[in-house]
Short mmCIF file of C-alpha atoms in Angstrom, two decimals:
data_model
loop_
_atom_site.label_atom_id
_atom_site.label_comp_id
_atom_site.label_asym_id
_atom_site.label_seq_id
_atom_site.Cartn_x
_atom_site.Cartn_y
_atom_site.Cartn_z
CA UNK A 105 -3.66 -14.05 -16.90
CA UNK A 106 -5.70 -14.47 -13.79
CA UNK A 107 -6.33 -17.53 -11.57
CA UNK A 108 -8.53 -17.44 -8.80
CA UNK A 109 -10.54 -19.94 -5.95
CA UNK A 110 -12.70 -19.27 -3.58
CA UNK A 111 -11.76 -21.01 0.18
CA UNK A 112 -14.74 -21.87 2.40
CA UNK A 113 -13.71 -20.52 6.08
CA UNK A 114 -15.11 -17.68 8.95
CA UNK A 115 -11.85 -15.85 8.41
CA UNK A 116 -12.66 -12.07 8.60
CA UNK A 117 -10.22 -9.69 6.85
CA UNK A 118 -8.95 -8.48 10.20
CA UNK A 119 -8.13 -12.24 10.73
CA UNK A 120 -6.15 -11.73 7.30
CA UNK A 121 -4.44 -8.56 7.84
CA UNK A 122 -2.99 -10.50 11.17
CA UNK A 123 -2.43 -13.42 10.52
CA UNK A 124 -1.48 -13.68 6.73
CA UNK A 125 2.55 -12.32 7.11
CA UNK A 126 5.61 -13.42 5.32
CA UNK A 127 6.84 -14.88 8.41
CA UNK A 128 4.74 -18.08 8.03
CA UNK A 129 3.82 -17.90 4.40
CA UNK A 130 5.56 -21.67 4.23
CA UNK A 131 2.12 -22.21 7.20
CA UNK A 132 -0.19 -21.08 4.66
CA UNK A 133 0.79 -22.35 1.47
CA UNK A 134 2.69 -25.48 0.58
CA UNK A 135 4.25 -24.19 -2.60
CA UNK A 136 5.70 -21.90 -0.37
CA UNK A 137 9.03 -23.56 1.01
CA UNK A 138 10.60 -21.20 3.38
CA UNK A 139 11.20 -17.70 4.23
CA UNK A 140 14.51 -16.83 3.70
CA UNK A 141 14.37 -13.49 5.47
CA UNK A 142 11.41 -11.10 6.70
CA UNK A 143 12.08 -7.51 7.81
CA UNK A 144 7.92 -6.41 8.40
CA UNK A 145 6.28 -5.81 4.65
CA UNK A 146 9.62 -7.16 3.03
CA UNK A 147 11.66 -10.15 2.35
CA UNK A 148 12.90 -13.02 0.35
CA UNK A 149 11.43 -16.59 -0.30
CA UNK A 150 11.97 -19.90 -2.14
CA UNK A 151 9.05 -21.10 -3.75
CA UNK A 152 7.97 -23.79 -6.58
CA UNK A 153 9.72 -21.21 -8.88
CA UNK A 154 12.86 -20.77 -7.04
CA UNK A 155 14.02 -17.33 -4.87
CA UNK A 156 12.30 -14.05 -4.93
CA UNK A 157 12.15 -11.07 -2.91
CA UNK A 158 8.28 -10.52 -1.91
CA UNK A 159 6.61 -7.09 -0.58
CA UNK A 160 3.17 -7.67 1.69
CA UNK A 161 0.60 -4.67 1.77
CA UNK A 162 -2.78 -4.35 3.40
CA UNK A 163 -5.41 -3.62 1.32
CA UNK A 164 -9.14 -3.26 1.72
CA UNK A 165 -10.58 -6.38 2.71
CA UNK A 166 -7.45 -8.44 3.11
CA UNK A 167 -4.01 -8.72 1.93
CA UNK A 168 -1.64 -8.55 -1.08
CA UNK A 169 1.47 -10.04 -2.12
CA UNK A 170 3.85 -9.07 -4.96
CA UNK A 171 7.18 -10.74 -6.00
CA UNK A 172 8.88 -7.31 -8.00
CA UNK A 173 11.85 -9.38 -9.76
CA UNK A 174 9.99 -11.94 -10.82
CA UNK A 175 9.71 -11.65 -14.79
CA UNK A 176 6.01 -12.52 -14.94
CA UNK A 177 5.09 -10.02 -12.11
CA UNK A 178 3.06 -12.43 -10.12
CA UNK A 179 1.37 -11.06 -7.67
CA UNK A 180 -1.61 -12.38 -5.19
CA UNK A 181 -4.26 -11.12 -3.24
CA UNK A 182 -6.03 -13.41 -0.36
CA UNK A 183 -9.36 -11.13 0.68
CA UNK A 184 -12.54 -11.98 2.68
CA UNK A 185 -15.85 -12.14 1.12
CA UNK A 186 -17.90 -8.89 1.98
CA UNK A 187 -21.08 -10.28 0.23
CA UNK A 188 -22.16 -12.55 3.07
CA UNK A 189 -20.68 -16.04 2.28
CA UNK A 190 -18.26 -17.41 4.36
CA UNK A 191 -14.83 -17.70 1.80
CA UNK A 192 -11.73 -15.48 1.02
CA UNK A 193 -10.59 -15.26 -2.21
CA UNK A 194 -7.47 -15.67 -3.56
CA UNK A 195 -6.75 -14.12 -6.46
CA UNK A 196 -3.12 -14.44 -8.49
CA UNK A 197 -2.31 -12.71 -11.53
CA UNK A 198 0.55 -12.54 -14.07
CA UNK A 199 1.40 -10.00 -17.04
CA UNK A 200 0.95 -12.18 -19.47
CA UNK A 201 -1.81 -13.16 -21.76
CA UNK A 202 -0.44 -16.68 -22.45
CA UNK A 203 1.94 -18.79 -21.45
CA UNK A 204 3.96 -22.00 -21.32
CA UNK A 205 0.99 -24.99 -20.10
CA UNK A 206 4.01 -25.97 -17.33
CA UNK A 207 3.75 -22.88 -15.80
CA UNK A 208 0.35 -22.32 -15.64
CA UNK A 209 -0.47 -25.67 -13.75
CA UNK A 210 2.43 -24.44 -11.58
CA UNK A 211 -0.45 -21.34 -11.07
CA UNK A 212 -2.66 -23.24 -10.37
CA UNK A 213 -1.15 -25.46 -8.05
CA UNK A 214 0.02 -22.85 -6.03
CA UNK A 215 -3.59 -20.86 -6.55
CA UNK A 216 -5.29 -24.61 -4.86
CA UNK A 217 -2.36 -24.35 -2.43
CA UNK A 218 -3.77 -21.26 -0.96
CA UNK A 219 -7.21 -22.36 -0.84
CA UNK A 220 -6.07 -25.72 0.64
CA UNK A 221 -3.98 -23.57 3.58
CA UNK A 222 -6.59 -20.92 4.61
CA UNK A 223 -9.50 -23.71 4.52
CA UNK A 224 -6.72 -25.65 7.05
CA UNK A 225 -6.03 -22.14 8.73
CA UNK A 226 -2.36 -24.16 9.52
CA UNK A 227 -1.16 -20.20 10.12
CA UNK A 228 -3.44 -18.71 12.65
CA UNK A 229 -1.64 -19.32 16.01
CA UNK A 230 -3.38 -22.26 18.04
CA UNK A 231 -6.53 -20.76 20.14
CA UNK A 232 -5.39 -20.51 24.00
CA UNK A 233 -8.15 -20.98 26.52
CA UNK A 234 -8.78 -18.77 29.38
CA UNK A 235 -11.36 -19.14 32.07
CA UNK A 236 -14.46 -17.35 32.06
CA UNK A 237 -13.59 -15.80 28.68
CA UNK A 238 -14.26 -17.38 25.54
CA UNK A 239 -12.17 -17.12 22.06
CA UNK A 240 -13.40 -17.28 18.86
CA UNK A 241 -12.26 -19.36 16.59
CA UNK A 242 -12.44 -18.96 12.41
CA UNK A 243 -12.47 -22.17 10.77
#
């Protein structure tokens, strides 16, 4: 099954690749509780669904997110937009043509999470003005 949304922000993919670590997944999505430990691409979270170990990669346009013990193998991407608009999509999947209605609102809760966090962009650090130069700022 696939679940997907569409968040309405100037994020770039560079901005995703960045910004978008395991470190502050809890910043970025509210179903999300806390990061139990991050070593770089690796480490272990407690979510809406309990504990899981969780592997980040780059990928074109973005970045993807896998949970490899989980028995549904959910995994997520959250990629910019390359046809103009201004959104990133995220885009979560599962092995599994069907499955129990609980646990696909729990999808889609966490799917509308994700759009809810990058539209906030509660992850990117806070923009630091210096004179004479000025900072962009995706929002």
């Amino acid at each position: 099954m696939e679940f997907i949304a569409r968040a309405s922000t100037l994020m770039r993919d560079a901005d995703l690749q960045r910004y978008v670590r395991i470190n502050n997944l809890p910043d970025w999505c509210a179903s999300i509780d806390k990061v139990i430990a991050s070593q770089g691409e690796k480490g272990e979270i407690y979510s809406l669904w309990g504990q899981f170990r969780i592997h980040r990669e780059m990928i074109r346009d973005g970045v993807r997110f896998t949970l490899p013990s989980c028995p549904n193998a959910l995994q997520w991407t959250v990629t910019a937009d390359l046809n103009g608009s201004k959104e990133v999509v995220i885009h979560c999947t599962i092995n599994r043509e069907e499955h129990d209605p609980d646990f696909i609102e729990s999808i889609e809760h966490f799917v509308a999470d994700w759009k809810a966090g990058i539209e906030a962009g509660k992850g990117r650090p806070q923009a630091t003005r210096t004179p004479g130069r000025c900072e962009p700022w995706y929002g």
